[in-house]
Amino acid sequence: MMLIALSNGSVVHKMNANDFLDMEVTIMEHGFSEPAAHNYIRFLHEGIQKAEVALQDQ
């Protein structure tokens, strides 16, 4: 399980490792040599967006 949490411990984004590994990506389209690298960057980007929304709601 991958989690992104705020400093107060609130989880703003999570993903099961099996779901992460099952994600598909067009490698040449995004410039990453490994699909996992692209998927992880996308996971982090989504988590940052969700954290920003959560912090604005506080």
PDB file of N, CA and C in Angstrom:
ATOM      1  N   MET A   1       0.849  -1.168   0.000  1.00  0.00           N
ATOM      2  CA  MET A   1       0.000   0.000   0.000  1.00  0.00           C
ATOM      3  C   MET A   1       0.894   1.231   0.000  1.00  0.00           C
ATOM      4  N   MET A   2       0.585   2.149  -0.884  1.00  0.00           N
ATOM      5  CA  MET A   2       1.287   3.435  -0.923  1.00  0.00           C
ATOM      6  C   MET A   2       0.324   4.485  -0.393  1.00  0.00           C
ATOM      7  N   LEU A   3       0.835   5.351   0.488  1.00  0.00           N
ATOM      8  CA  LEU A   3       0.011   6.384   1.105  1.00  0.00           C
ATOM      9  C   LEU A   3       0.672   7.741   0.987  1.00  0.00           C
ATOM     10  N   ILE A   4      -0.150   8.773   0.863  1.00  0.00           N
ATOM     11  CA  ILE A   4       0.313  10.150   0.995  1.00  0.00           C
ATOM     12  C   ILE A   4      -0.538  10.752   2.101  1.00  0.00           C
ATOM     13  N   ALA A   5       0.134  11.268   3.130  1.00  0.00           N
ATOM     14  CA  ALA A   5      -0.575  11.793   4.295  1.00  0.00           C
ATOM     15  C   ALA A   5      -0.110  13.202   4.614  1.00  0.00           C
ATOM     16  N   LEU A   6      -1.011  13.963   5.211  1.00  0.00           N
ATOM     17  CA  LEU A   6      -0.666  15.296   5.706  1.00  0.00           C
ATOM     18  C   LEU A   6       0.125  15.146   6.998  1.00  0.00           C
ATOM     19  N   SER A   7       0.716  16.226   7.460  1.00  0.00           N
ATOM     20  CA  SER A   7       1.526  16.173   8.681  1.00  0.00           C
ATOM     21  C   SER A   7       0.703  15.798   9.912  1.00  0.00           C
ATOM     22  N   ASN A   8      -0.625  15.985   9.854  1.00  0.00           N
ATOM     23  CA  ASN A   8      -1.475  15.605  10.982  1.00  0.00           C
ATOM     24  C   ASN A   8      -1.906  14.139  10.913  1.00  0.00           C
ATOM     25  N   GLY A   9      -1.437  13.418   9.906  1.00  0.00           N
ATOM     26  CA  GLY A   9      -1.735  11.995   9.770  1.00  0.00           C
ATOM     27  C   GLY A   9      -2.916  11.669   8.875  1.00  0.00           C
ATOM     28  N   SER A  10      -3.615  12.670   8.389  1.00  0.00           N
ATOM     29  CA  SER A  10      -4.753  12.433   7.496  1.00  0.00           C
ATOM     30  C   SER A  10      -4.258  11.902   6.153  1.00  0.00           C
ATOM     31  N   VAL A  11      -4.777  10.760   5.745  1.00  0.00           N
ATOM     32  CA  VAL A  11      -4.403  10.169   4.462  1.00  0.00           C
ATOM     33  C   VAL A  11      -5.214  10.852   3.365  1.00  0.00           C
ATOM     34  N   VAL A  12      -4.516  11.428   2.394  1.00  0.00           N
ATOM     35  CA  VAL A  12      -5.196  12.132   1.306  1.00  0.00           C
ATOM     36  C   VAL A  12      -5.198  11.337   0.003  1.00  0.00           C
ATOM     37  N   HIS A  13      -4.319  10.329  -0.091  1.00  0.00           N
ATOM     38  CA  HIS A  13      -4.260   9.526  -1.316  1.00  0.00           C
ATOM     39  C   HIS A  13      -3.626   8.197  -0.968  1.00  0.00           C
ATOM     40  N   LYS A  14      -4.180   7.120  -1.532  1.00  0.00           N
ATOM     41  CA  LYS A  14      -3.601   5.799  -1.307  1.00  0.00           C
ATOM     42  C   LYS A  14      -3.834   4.928  -2.523  1.00  0.00           C
ATOM     43  N   MET A  15      -2.968   3.931  -2.665  1.00  0.00           N
ATOM     44  CA  MET A  15      -3.105   3.000  -3.775  1.00  0.00           C
ATOM     45  C   MET A  15      -2.553   1.646  -3.348  1.00  0.00           C
ATOM     46  N   ASN A  16      -3.294   0.614  -3.678  1.00  0.00           N
ATOM     47  CA  ASN A  16      -2.866  -0.750  -3.442  1.00  0.00           C
ATOM     48  C   ASN A  16      -1.717  -1.078  -4.392  1.00  0.00           C
ATOM     49  N   ALA A  17      -0.729  -1.792  -3.908  1.00  0.00           N
ATOM     50  CA  ALA A  17       0.442  -2.125  -4.727  1.00  0.00           C
ATOM     51  C   ALA A  17       0.058  -2.941  -5.958  1.00  0.00           C
ATOM     52  N   ASN A  18      -0.907  -3.839  -5.828  1.00  0.00           N
ATOM     53  CA  ASN A  18      -1.335  -4.630  -6.987  1.00  0.00           C
ATOM     54  C   ASN A  18      -1.961  -3.744  -8.056  1.00  0.00           C
ATOM     55  N   ASP A  19      -2.767  -2.771  -7.647  1.00  0.00           N
ATOM     56  CA  ASP A  19      -3.346  -1.831  -8.613  1.00  0.00           C
ATOM     57  C   ASP A  19      -2.251  -1.016  -9.296  1.00  0.00           C
ATOM     58  N   PHE A  20      -1.241  -0.623  -8.521  1.00  0.00           N
ATOM     59  CA  PHE A  20      -0.115   0.137  -9.067  1.00  0.00           C
ATOM     60  C   PHE A  20       0.602  -0.665 -10.148  1.00  0.00           C
ATOM     61  N   LEU A  21       0.852  -1.931  -9.869  1.00  0.00           N
ATOM     62  CA  LEU A  21       1.572  -2.768 -10.826  1.00  0.00           C
ATOM     63  C   LEU A  21       0.733  -3.099 -12.056  1.00  0.00           C
ATOM     64  N   ASP A  22      -0.587  -3.072 -11.912  1.00  0.00           N
ATOM     65  CA  ASP A  22      -1.469  -3.378 -13.039  1.00  0.00           C
ATOM     66  C   ASP A  22      -1.704  -2.191 -13.967  1.00  0.00           C
ATOM     67  N   MET A  23      -1.286  -0.997 -13.563  1.00  0.00           N
ATOM     68  CA  MET A  23      -1.496   0.191 -14.393  1.00  0.00           C
ATOM     69  C   MET A  23      -0.668   0.082 -15.667  1.00  0.00           C
ATOM     70  N   GLU A  24      -1.245   0.550 -16.757  1.00  0.00           N
ATOM     71  CA  GLU A  24      -0.532   0.530 -18.035  1.00  0.00           C
ATOM     72  C   GLU A  24      -0.197   1.955 -18.450  1.00  0.00           C
ATOM     73  N   VAL A  25       0.866   2.080 -19.219  1.00  0.00           N
ATOM     74  CA  VAL A  25       1.290   3.391 -19.697  1.00  0.00           C
ATOM     75  C   VAL A  25       2.036   3.209 -21.015  1.00  0.00           C
ATOM     76  N   THR A  26       1.921   4.180 -21.884  1.00  0.00           N
ATOM     77  CA  THR A  26       2.692   4.184 -23.117  1.00  0.00           C
ATOM     78  C   THR A  26       4.041   4.828 -22.818  1.00  0.00           C
ATOM     79  N   ILE A  27       5.081   4.029 -22.772  1.00  0.00           N
ATOM     80  CA  ILE A  27       6.400   4.493 -22.345  1.00  0.00           C
ATOM     81  C   ILE A  27       6.938   5.589 -23.257  1.00  0.00           C
ATOM     82  N   MET A  28       6.885   5.392 -24.554  1.00  0.00           N
ATOM     83  CA  MET A  28       7.463   6.364 -25.475  1.00  0.00           C
ATOM     84  C   MET A  28       6.740   7.708 -25.395  1.00  0.00           C
ATOM     85  N   GLU A  29       5.456   7.668 -25.094  1.00  0.00           N
ATOM     86  CA  GLU A  29       4.665   8.890 -25.045  1.00  0.00           C
ATOM     87  C   GLU A  29       5.081   9.792 -23.887  1.00  0.00           C
ATOM     88  N   HIS A  30       5.533   9.215 -22.793  1.00  0.00           N
ATOM     89  CA  HIS A  30       5.823   9.999 -21.603  1.00  0.00           C
ATOM     90  C   HIS A  30       7.316  10.172 -21.317  1.00  0.00           C
ATOM     91  N   GLY A  31       8.179   9.487 -22.038  1.00  0.00           N
ATOM     92  CA  GLY A  31       9.608   9.676 -21.879  1.00  0.00           C
ATOM     93  C   GLY A  31      10.238   8.965 -20.698  1.00  0.00           C
ATOM     94  N   PHE A  32       9.526   8.052 -20.058  1.00  0.00           N
ATOM     95  CA  PHE A  32      10.095   7.293 -18.950  1.00  0.00           C
ATOM     96  C   PHE A  32      10.554   5.940 -19.468  1.00  0.00           C
ATOM     97  N   SER A  33      11.659   5.438 -18.918  1.00  0.00           N
ATOM     98  CA  SER A  33      12.173   4.154 -19.371  1.00  0.00           C
ATOM     99  C   SER A  33      11.437   2.985 -18.732  1.00  0.00           C
ATOM    100  N   GLU A  34      10.784   3.215 -17.597  1.00  0.00           N
ATOM    101  CA  GLU A  34      10.036   2.161 -16.921  1.00  0.00           C
ATOM    102  C   GLU A  34       8.603   2.622 -16.677  1.00  0.00           C
ATOM    103  N   PRO A  35       7.636   1.761 -16.950  1.00  0.00           N
ATOM    104  CA  PRO A  35       6.248   2.141 -16.673  1.00  0.00           C
ATOM    105  C   PRO A  35       6.022   2.467 -15.194  1.00  0.00           C
ATOM    106  N   ALA A  36       6.690   1.753 -14.296  1.00  0.00           N
ATOM    107  CA  ALA A  36       6.509   1.995 -12.864  1.00  0.00           C
ATOM    108  C   ALA A  36       6.936   3.409 -12.483  1.00  0.00           C
ATOM    109  N   ALA A  37       7.968   3.925 -13.117  1.00  0.00           N
ATOM    110  CA  ALA A  37       8.428   5.288 -12.814  1.00  0.00           C
ATOM    111  C   ALA A  37       7.349   6.300 -13.180  1.00  0.00           C
ATOM    112  N   HIS A  38       6.752   6.140 -14.334  1.00  0.00           N
ATOM    113  CA  HIS A  38       5.677   7.048 -14.753  1.00  0.00           C
ATOM    114  C   HIS A  38       4.477   6.926 -13.822  1.00  0.00           C
ATOM    115  N   ASN A  39       4.099   5.709 -13.481  1.00  0.00           N
ATOM    116  CA  ASN A  39       2.946   5.507 -12.604  1.00  0.00           C
ATOM    117  C   ASN A  39       3.183   6.101 -11.226  1.00  0.00           C
ATOM    118  N   TYR A  40       4.400   5.986 -10.707  1.00  0.00           N
ATOM    119  CA  TYR A  40       4.708   6.537  -9.388  1.00  0.00           C
ATOM    120  C   TYR A  40       4.663   8.065  -9.414  1.00  0.00           C
ATOM    121  N   ILE A  41       5.213   8.664 -10.450  1.00  0.00           N
ATOM    122  CA  ILE A  41       5.155  10.122 -10.586  1.00  0.00           C
ATOM    123  C   ILE A  41       3.703  10.578 -10.673  1.00  0.00           C
ATOM    124  N   ARG A  42       2.890   9.852 -11.421  1.00  0.00           N
ATOM    125  CA  ARG A  42       1.464  10.196 -11.530  1.00  0.00           C
ATOM    126  C   ARG A  42       0.770  10.066 -10.175  1.00  0.00           C
ATOM    127  N   PHE A  43       1.082   9.006  -9.421  1.00  0.00           N
ATOM    128  CA  PHE A  43       0.527   8.817  -8.078  1.00  0.00           C
ATOM    129  C   PHE A  43       0.901   9.990  -7.173  1.00  0.00           C
ATOM    130  N   LEU A  44       2.160  10.400  -7.194  1.00  0.00           N
ATOM    131  CA  LEU A  44       2.602  11.523  -6.367  1.00  0.00           C
ATOM    132  C   LEU A  44       1.914  12.823  -6.781  1.00  0.00           C
ATOM    133  N   HIS A  45       1.793  13.049  -8.072  1.00  0.00           N
ATOM    134  CA  HIS A  45       1.144  14.268  -8.568  1.00  0.00           C
ATOM    135  C   HIS A  45      -0.318  14.328  -8.109  1.00  0.00           C
ATOM    136  N   GLU A  46      -1.024  13.219  -8.238  1.00  0.00           N
ATOM    137  CA  GLU A  46      -2.420  13.171  -7.792  1.00  0.00           C
ATOM    138  C   GLU A  46      -2.511  13.407  -6.287  1.00  0.00           C
ATOM    139  N   GLY A  47      -1.576  12.836  -5.535  1.00  0.00           N
ATOM    140  CA  GLY A  47      -1.567  13.023  -4.086  1.00  0.00           C
ATOM    141  C   GLY A  47      -1.335  14.467  -3.689  1.00  0.00           C
ATOM    142  N   ILE A  48      -0.445  15.138  -4.391  1.00  0.00           N
ATOM    143  CA  ILE A  48      -0.182  16.556  -4.107  1.00  0.00           C
ATOM    144  C   ILE A  48      -1.429  17.387  -4.387  1.00  0.00           C
ATOM    145  N   GLN A  49      -2.105  17.094  -5.481  1.00  0.00           N
ATOM    146  CA  GLN A  49      -3.337  17.826  -5.800  1.00  0.00           C
ATOM    147  C   GLN A  49      -4.394  17.615  -4.719  1.00  0.00           C
ATOM    148  N   LYS A  50      -4.550  16.378  -4.258  1.00  0.00           N
ATOM    149  CA  LYS A  50      -5.535  16.085  -3.216  1.00  0.00           C
ATOM    150  C   LYS A  50      -5.143  16.735  -1.894  1.00  0.00           C
ATOM    151  N   ALA A  51      -3.847  16.779  -1.594  1.00  0.00           N
ATOM    152  CA  ALA A  51      -3.384  17.421  -0.359  1.00  0.00           C
ATOM    153  C   ALA A  51      -3.664  18.917  -0.396  1.00  0.00           C
ATOM    154  N   GLU A  52      -3.452  19.540  -1.538  1.00  0.00           N
ATOM    155  CA  GLU A  52      -3.728  20.976  -1.663  1.00  0.00           C
ATOM    156  C   GLU A  52      -5.203  21.269  -1.407  1.00  0.00           C
ATOM    157  N   VAL A  53      -6.083  20.443  -1.948  1.00  0.00           N
ATOM    158  CA  VAL A  53      -7.519  20.623  -1.730  1.00  0.00           C
ATOM    159  C   VAL A  53      -7.854  20.429  -0.255  1.00  0.00           C
ATOM    160  N   ALA A  54      -7.289  19.397   0.359  1.00  0.00           N
ATOM    161  CA  ALA A  54      -7.563  19.123   1.772  1.00  0.00           C
ATOM    162  C   ALA A  54      -7.079  20.263   2.657  1.00  0.00           C
ATOM    163  N   LEU A  55      -5.933  20.834   2.336  1.00  0.00           N
ATOM    164  CA  LEU A  55      -5.403  21.935   3.145  1.00  0.00           C
ATOM    165  C   LEU A  55      -6.234  23.203   2.977  1.00  0.00           C
ATOM    166  N   GLN A  56      -6.799  23.414   1.805  1.00  0.00           N
ATOM    167  CA  GLN A  56      -7.653  24.585   1.580  1.00  0.00           C
ATOM    168  C   GLN A  56      -8.969  24.463   2.342  1.00  0.00           C
ATOM    169  N   ASP A  57      -9.431  23.226   2.543  1.00  0.00           N
ATOM    170  CA  ASP A  57     -10.693  22.996   3.244  1.00  0.00           C
ATOM    171  C   ASP A  57     -10.563  23.129   4.756  1.00  0.00           C
ATOM    172  N   GLN A  58      -9.352  23.199   5.260  1.00  0.00           N
ATOM    173  CA  GLN A  58      -9.150  23.270   6.718  1.00  0.00           C
ATOM    174  C   GLN A  58      -9.373  24.654   7.237  1.00  0.00           C
TER     175      GLN A  58
END
